[in-house]
Short mmCIF file of C-alpha atoms and ligand atoms in Angstrom, two decimals:
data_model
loop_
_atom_site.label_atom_id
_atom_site.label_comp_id
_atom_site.label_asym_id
_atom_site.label_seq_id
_atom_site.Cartn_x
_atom_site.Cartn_y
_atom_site.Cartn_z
CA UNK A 1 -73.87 -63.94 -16.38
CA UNK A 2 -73.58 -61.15 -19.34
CA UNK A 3 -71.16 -58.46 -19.06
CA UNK A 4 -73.27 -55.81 -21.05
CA UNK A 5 -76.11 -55.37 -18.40
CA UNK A 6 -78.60 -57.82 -21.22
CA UNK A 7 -81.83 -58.78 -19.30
CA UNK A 8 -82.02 -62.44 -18.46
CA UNK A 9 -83.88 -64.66 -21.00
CA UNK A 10 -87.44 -64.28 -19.78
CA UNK A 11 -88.98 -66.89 -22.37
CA UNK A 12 -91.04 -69.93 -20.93
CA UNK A 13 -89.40 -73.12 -21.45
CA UNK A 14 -91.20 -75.41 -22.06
CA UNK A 15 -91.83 -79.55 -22.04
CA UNK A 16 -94.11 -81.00 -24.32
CA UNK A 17 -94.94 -84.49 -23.71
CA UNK A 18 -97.20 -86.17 -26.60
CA UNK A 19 -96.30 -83.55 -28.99
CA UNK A 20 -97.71 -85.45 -32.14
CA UNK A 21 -101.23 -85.47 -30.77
CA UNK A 22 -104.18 -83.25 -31.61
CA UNK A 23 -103.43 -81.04 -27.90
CA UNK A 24 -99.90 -81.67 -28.06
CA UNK A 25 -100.10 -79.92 -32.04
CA UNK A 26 -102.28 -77.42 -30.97
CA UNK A 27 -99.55 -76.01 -27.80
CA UNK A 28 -96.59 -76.19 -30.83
CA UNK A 29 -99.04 -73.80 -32.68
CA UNK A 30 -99.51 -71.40 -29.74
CA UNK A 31 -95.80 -71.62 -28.92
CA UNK A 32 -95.09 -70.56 -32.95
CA UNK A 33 -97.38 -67.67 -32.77
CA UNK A 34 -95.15 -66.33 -29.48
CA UNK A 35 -91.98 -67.03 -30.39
CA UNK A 36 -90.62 -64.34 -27.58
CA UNK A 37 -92.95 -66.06 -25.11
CA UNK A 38 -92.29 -69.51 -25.30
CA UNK A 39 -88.86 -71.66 -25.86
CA UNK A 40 -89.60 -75.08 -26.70
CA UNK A 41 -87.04 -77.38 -25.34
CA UNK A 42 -88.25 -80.60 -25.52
CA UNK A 43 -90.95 -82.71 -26.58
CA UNK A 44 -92.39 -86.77 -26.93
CA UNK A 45 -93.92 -88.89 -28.54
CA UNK A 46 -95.00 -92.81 -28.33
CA UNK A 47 -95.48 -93.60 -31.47
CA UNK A 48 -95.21 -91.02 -34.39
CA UNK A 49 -90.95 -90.87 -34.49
CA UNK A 50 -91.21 -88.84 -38.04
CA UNK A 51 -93.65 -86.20 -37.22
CA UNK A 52 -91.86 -85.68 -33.69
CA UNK A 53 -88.37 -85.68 -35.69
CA UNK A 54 -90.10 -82.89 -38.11
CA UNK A 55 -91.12 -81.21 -34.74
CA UNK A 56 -87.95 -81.38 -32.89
CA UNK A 57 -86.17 -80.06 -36.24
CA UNK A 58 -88.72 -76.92 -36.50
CA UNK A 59 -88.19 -75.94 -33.11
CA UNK A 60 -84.64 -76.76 -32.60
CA UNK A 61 -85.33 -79.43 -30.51
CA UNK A 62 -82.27 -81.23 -28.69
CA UNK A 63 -84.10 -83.58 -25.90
CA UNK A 64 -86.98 -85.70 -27.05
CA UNK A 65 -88.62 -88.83 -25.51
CA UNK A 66 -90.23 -91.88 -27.07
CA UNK A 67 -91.62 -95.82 -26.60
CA UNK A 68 -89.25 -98.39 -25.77
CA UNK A 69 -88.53 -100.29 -29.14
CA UNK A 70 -88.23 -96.99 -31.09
CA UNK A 71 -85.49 -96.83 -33.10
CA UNK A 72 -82.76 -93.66 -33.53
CA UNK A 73 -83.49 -93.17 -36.99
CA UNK A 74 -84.86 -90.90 -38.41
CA UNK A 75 -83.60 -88.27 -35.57
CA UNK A 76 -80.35 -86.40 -36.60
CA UNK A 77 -77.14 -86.69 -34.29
CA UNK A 78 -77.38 -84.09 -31.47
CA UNK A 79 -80.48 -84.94 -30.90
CA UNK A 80 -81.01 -86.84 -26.89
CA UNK A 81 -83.19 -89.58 -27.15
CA UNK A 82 -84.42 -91.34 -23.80
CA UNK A 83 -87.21 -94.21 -23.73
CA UNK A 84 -90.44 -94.89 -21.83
CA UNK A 85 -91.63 -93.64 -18.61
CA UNK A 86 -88.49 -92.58 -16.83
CA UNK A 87 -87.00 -90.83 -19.65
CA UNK A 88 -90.58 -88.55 -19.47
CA UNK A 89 -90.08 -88.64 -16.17
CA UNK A 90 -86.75 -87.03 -16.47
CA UNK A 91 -87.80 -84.54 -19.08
CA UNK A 92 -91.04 -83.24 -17.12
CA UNK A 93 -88.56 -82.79 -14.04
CA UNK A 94 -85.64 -81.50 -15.96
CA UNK A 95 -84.33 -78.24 -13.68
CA UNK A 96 -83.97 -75.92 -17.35
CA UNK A 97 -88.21 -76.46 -17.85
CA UNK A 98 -90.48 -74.01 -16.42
CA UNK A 99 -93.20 -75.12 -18.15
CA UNK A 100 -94.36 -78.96 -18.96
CA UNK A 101 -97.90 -79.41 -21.29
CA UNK A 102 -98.97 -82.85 -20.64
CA UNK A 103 -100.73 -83.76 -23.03
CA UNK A 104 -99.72 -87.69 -22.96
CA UNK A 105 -102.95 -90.15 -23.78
CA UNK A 106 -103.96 -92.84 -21.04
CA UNK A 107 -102.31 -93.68 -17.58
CA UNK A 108 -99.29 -92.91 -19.48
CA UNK A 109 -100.00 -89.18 -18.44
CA UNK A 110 -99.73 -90.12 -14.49
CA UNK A 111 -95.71 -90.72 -13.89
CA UNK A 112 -94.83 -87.72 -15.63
CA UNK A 113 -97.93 -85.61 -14.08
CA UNK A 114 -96.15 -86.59 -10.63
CA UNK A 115 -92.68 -85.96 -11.58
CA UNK A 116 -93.28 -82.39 -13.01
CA UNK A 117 -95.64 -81.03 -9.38
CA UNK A 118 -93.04 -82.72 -7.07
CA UNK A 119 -89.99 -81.11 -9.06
CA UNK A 120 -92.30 -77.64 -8.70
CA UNK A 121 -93.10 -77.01 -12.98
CA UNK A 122 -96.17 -75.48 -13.86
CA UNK A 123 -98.32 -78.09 -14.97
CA UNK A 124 -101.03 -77.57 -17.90
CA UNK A 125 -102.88 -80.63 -17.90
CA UNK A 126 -104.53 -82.47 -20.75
CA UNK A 127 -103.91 -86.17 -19.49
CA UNK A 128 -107.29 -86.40 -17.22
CA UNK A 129 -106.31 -89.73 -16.62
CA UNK A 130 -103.85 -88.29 -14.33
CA UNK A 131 -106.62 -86.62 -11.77
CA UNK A 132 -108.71 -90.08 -12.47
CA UNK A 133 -106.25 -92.33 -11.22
CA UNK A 134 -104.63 -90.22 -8.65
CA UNK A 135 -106.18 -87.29 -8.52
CA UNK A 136 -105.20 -87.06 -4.61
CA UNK A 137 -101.73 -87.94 -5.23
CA UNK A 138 -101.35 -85.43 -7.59
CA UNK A 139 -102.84 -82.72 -5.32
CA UNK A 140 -100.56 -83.52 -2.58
CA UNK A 141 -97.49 -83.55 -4.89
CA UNK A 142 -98.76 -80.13 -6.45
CA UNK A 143 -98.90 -78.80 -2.83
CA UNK A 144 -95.81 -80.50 -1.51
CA UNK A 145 -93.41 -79.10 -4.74
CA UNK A 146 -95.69 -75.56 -4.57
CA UNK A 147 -96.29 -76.23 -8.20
CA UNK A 148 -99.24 -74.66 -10.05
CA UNK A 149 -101.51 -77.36 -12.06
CA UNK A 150 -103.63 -75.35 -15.08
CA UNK A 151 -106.15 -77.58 -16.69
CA UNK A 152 -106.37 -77.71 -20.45
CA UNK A 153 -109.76 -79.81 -20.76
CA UNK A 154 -111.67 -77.16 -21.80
CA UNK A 155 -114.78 -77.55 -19.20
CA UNK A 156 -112.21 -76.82 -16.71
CA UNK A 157 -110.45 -74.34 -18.20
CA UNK A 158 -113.15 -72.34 -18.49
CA UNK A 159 -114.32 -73.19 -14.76
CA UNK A 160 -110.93 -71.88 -13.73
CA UNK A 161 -111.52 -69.11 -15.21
CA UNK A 162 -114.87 -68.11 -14.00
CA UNK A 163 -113.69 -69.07 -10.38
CA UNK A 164 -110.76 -66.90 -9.94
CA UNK A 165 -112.00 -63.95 -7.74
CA UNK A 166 -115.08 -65.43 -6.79
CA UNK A 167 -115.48 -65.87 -2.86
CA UNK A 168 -115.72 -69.88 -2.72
CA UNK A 169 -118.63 -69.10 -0.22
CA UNK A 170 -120.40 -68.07 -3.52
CA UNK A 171 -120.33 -71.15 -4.90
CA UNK A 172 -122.80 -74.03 -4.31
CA UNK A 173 -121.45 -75.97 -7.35
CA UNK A 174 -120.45 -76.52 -11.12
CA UNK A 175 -121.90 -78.11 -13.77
CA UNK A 176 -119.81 -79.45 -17.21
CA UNK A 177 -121.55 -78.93 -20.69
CA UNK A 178 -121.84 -82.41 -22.26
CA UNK A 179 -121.82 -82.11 -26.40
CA UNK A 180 -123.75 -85.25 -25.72
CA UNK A 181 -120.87 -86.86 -28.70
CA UNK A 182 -120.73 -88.38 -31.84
CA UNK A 183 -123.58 -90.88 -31.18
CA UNK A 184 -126.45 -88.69 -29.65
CA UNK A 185 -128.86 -89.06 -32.35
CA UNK A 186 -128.80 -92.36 -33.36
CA UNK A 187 -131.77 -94.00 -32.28
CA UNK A 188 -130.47 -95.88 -28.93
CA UNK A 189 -130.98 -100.02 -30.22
CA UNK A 190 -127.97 -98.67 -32.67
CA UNK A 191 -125.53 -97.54 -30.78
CA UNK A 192 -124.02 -100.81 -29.28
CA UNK A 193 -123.45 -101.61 -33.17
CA UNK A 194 -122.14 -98.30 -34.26
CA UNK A 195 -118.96 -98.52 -36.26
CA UNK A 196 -115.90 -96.54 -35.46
CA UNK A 197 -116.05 -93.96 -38.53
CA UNK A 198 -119.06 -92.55 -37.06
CA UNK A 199 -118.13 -92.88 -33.90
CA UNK A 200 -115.14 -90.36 -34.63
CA UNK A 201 -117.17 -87.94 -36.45
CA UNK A 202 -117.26 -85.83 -33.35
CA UNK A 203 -120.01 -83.05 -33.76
CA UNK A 204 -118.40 -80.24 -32.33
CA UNK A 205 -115.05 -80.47 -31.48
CA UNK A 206 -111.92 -81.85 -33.43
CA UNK A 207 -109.72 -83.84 -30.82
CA UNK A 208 -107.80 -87.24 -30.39
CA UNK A 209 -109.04 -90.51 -31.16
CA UNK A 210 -109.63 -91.76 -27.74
CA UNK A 211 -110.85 -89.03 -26.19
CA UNK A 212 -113.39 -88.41 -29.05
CA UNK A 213 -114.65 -92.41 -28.31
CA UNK A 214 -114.59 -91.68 -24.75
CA UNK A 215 -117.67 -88.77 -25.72
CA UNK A 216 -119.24 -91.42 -27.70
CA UNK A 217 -119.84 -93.80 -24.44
CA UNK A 218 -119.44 -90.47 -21.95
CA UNK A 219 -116.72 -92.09 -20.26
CA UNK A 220 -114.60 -88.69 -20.84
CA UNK A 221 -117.66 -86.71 -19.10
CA UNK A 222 -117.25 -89.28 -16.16
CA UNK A 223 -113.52 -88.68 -15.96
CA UNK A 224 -114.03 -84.79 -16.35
CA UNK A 225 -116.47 -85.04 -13.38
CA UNK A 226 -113.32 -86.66 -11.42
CA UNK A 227 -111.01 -84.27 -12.51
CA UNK A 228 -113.44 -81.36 -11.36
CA UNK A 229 -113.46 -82.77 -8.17
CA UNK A 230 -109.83 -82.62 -7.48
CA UNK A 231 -108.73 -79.86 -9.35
CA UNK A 232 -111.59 -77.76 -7.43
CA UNK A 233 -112.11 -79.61 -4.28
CA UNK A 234 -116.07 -80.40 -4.94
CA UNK A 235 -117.55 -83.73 -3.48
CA UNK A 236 -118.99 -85.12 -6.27
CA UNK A 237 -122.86 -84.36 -5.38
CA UNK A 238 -122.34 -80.99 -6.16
CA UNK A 239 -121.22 -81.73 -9.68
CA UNK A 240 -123.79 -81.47 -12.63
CA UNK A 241 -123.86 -82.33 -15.99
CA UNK A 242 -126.17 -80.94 -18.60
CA UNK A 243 -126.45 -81.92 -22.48
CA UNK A 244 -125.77 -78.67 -24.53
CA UNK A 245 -125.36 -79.32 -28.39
CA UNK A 246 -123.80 -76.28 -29.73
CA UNK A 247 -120.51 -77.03 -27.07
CA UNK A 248 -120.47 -72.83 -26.69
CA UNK A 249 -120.68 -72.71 -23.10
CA UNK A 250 -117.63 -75.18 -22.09
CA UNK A 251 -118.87 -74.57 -18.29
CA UNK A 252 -121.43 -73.12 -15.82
CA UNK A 253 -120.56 -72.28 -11.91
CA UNK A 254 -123.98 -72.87 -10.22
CA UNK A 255 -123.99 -69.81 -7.16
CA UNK A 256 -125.73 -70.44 -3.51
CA UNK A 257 -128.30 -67.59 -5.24
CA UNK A 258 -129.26 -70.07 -7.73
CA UNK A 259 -127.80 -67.84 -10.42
CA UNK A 260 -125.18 -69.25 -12.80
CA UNK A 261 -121.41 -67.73 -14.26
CA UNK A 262 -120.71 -68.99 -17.77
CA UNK A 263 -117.85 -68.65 -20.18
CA UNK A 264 -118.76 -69.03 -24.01
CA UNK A 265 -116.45 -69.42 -27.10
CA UNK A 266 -116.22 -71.10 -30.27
CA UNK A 267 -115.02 -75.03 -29.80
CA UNK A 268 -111.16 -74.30 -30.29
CA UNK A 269 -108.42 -76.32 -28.11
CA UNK A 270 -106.38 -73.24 -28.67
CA UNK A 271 -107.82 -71.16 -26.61
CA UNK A 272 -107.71 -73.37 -23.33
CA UNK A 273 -104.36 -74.52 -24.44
CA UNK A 274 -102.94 -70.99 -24.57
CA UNK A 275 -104.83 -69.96 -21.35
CA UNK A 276 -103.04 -72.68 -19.79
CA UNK A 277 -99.63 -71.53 -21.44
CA UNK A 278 -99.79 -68.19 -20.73
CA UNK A 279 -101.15 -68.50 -16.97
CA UNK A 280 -100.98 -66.37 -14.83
CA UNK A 281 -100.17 -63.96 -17.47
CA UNK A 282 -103.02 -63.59 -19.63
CA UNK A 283 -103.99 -64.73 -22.97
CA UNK A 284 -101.55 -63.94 -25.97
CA UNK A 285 -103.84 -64.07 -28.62
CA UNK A 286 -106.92 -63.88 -30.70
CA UNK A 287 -107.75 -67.12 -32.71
CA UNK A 288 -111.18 -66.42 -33.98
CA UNK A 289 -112.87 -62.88 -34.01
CA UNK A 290 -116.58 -64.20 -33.24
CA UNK A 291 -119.03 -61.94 -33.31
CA UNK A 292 -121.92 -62.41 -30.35
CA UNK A 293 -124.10 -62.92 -33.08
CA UNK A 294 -122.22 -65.96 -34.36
CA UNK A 295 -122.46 -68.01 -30.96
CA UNK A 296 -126.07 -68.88 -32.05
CA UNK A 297 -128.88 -70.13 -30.46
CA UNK A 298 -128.04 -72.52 -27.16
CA UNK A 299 -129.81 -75.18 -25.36
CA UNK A 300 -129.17 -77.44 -22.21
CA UNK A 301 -131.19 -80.26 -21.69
CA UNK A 302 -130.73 -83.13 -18.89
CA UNK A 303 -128.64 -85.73 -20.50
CA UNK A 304 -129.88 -89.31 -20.85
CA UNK A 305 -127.44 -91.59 -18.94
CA UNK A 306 -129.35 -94.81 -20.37
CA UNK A 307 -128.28 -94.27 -23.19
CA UNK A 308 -124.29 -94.56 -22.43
CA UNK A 309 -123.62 -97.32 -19.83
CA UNK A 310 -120.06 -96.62 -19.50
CA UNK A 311 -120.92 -93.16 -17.50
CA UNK A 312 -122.26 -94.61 -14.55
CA UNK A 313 -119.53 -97.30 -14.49
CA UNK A 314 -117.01 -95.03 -14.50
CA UNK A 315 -118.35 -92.86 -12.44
CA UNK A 316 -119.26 -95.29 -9.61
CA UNK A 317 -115.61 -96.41 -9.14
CA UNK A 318 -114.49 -93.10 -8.94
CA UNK A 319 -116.71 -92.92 -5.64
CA UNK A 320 -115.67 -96.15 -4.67
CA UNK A 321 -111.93 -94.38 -4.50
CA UNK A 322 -108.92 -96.86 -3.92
CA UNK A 323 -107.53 -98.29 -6.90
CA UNK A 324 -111.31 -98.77 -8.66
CA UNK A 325 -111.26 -95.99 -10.85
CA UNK A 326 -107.92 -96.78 -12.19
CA UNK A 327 -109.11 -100.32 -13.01
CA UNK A 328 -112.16 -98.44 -14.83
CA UNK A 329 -109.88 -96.04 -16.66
CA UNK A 330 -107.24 -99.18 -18.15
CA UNK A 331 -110.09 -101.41 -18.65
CA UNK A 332 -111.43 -98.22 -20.59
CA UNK A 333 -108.36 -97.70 -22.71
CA UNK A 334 -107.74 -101.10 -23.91
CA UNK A 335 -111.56 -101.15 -24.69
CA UNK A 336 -111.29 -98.11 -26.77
CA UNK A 337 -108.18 -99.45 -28.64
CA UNK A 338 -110.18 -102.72 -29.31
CA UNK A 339 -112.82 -101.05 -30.31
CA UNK A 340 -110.24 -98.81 -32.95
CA UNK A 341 -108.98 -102.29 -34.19
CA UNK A 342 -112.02 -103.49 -35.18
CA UNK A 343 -111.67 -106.66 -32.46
CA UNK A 344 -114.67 -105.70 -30.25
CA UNK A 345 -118.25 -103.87 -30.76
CA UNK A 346 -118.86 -100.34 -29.65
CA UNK A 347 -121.44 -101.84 -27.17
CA UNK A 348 -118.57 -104.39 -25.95
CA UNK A 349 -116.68 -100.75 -24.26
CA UNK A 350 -119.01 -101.22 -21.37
CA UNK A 351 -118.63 -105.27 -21.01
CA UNK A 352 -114.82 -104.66 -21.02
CA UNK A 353 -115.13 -102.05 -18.12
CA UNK A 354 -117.58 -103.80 -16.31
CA UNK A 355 -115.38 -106.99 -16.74
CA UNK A 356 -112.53 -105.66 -15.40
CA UNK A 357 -114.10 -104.05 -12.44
CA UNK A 358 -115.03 -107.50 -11.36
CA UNK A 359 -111.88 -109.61 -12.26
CA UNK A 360 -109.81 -107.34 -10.46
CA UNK A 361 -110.07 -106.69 -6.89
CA UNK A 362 -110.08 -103.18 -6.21
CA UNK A 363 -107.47 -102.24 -3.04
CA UNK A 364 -105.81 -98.63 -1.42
CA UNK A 365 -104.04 -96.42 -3.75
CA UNK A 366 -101.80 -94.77 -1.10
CA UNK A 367 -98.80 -94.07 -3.46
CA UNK A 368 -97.84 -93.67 -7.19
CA UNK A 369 -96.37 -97.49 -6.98
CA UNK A 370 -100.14 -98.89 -5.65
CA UNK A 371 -101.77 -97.35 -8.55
CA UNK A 372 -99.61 -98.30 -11.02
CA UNK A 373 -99.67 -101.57 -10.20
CA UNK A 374 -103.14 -101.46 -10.26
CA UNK A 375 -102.87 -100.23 -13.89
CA UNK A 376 -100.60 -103.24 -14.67
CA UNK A 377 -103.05 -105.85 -13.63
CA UNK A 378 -106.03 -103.97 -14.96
CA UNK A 379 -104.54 -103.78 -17.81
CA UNK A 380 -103.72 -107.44 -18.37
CA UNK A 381 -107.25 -108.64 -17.28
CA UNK A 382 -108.94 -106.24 -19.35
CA UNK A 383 -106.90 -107.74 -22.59
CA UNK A 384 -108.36 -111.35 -21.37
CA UNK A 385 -111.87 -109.67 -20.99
CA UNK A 386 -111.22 -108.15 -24.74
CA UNK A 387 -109.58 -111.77 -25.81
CA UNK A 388 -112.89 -113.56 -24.67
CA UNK A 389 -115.21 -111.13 -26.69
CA UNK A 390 -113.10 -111.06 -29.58
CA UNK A 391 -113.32 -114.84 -29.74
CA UNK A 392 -117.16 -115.27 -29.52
CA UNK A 393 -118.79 -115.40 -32.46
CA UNK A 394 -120.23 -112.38 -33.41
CA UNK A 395 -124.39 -112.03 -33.43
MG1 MG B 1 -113.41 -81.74 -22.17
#
């Protein structure tokens, strides 16, 4: 309580988990540009201590989270340090955050997803492994804590967008745009041998390592057609995706006319990250000025799903439901960090996913617990799937 009649602080404060990754960068950079805005209180990090030390120094920083076996150094005195999943817990509940950016990589995201909707934050959402494993527990938890989830991925930002104010008896459908990835035009005998510098040359957009070899094999356009499901309540048959190159269009709403709303801009994480920031105010800023005559000339074409295996994999355990598609989503992260290390072939993704799904019998997923445990033994027979590849000699 001030004496002299001062308005309360009005800045957002805000939470961000996985602070040293490419979304988790990009939210520090809106939060610099609106330094009346947004408060940054405190922020995580698994694995890169010294650039999350640098960050937590820059913005004054007390509370930051990291992996078990990190060590204090090189974080200055004052600084809180807490360790693995409860202490992110703990920070995307904490009563003195309004706002917590998760923009954690892998099933990681889920615990802290939960904890943040229950406690009633505003979610923005990066992790889409969150919606993919649990994307039903995670809509009951938003509704139960009366929290408001804003998707960063930027198909769904921009389907959030183009939805607010539009009658859902308007709306027959939606369809994601589909860059089509870093591999779309090698010829398709070289793709199960393609090595991982080109497949993180991403064409359009610069982003993460995992997510940018979850475009190579699609898997991330699988998981994107999960999250639209939950975050906008659409059975999955009246979910499209369509191949468009230039990555301009991030979304189209299909209308019961036949007609179709789009929303168009450059390939910048900014701008869903500080639509998700900002919301429900609007926007705070301007990143690019792009003139209409810079967005080019645009095409859609159907996409090929032959040519990326790991879609339909993916995709069919979602339907499936239970505790399948979080069996497909671990067996897809430790395929993707094989795959980094050099210790399986880009075409062994798909025999890691597919091994999984049938080592480990899928079950109900009625609680946070079920699918985590789910994670835990998909996890450890995907790393036997990866240990029997690895081990064969190579062709
Ligand atoms: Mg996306």
């Amino acid at each position: 309580m001030t004496s002299s009649g001062d308005p309360p602080p009005t800045r957002k404060r805000v939470a961000v988990l996985g602070s040293t990754g490419s979304i988790g960068r990009n939210a520090l950079a809106v939060a610099a540009a609106h330094p009346d805005v947004f408060e940054i209180v405190s922020l995580s990090a698994h694995r890169n201590v010294e650039l999350l030390a640098e960050q937590a120094a820059r913005f004054g920083v007390r509370r930051v989270a990291v992996g078990e076996a990190t060590p204090r150094r090189p974080f200055p005195d004052g600084v809180a340090i807490g360790r693995g999943r409860l202490a992110l817990e703990r920070l995307a509940s904490d009563p003195g955050v309004d706002l917590v950016v998760n923009a954690l990589v892998g099933a990681a995201g889920l615990a802290p997803t939960m904890a943040a909707l229950r406690a009633g934050r505003t979610l923005a959402l990066a992790n889409k492994e969150s919606l993919v494993m649990a994307g039903e527990l995670v809509g009951r938890a938003a509704e139960a804590g009366g929290a408001s989830l804003v998707p960063i991925d930027s198909e769904h930002s921009s389907l959030f967008r183009c939805l607010r104010g539009i009658p859902r008896t308007e709306v027959a459908g939606v369809v994601l745009t589909a860059s089509g990835g870093p591999l779309r035009d090698i010829p398709a005998s070289e793709i199960a041998d393609a090595g991982v510098d080109a497949v993180l040359d991403h064409p359009t957009w610069d982003m993460g390592t995992k997510v940018t070899v979850d475009s190579a094999t699609l898997v991330n356009k699988a998981m994107e057609v999960v999250e639209a499901r939950w975050l906008f309540g659409l059975p999955f048959e009246r979910i499209d995706v369509v191949l468009h190159r230039e990555s301009i269009v991030h979304s189209l709403v299909r209308l019961v006319d036949g007609s179709f709303l789009a929303h168009l801009g450059m390939p910048d994480m900014k701008v869903p990250i500080q639509y998700a920031m900002f919301y429900p105010d609007p926007p705070g800023g301007r990143f690019d000025d792009c003139p209409p005559g810079a967005l080019g000339t645009l095409h859609f074409e159907p996409v090929d799903f032959d040519r990326y295996p790991c879609y339909g994999l993916v995709l069919d355990a979602a339907r499936r439901g239970g505790t399948s598609p979080v069996i497909a989503a671990t067996a897809d992260e430790v395929a993707v960090a094989a795959f980094v290390d050099g210790r399986i072939r880009f075409g062994e993704i798909a025999d890691v996913i597919a091994g999984t799904l049938s080592a480990v019998a899928p079950g109900d997923a009625p609680d946070v617990d079920a699918v985590l445990g789910a994670e835990e033994e998909a996890r450890e027979a995907a790393g036997h799937v990866v240990g029997r590849l690895a081990a064969a000699p190579s062709q």
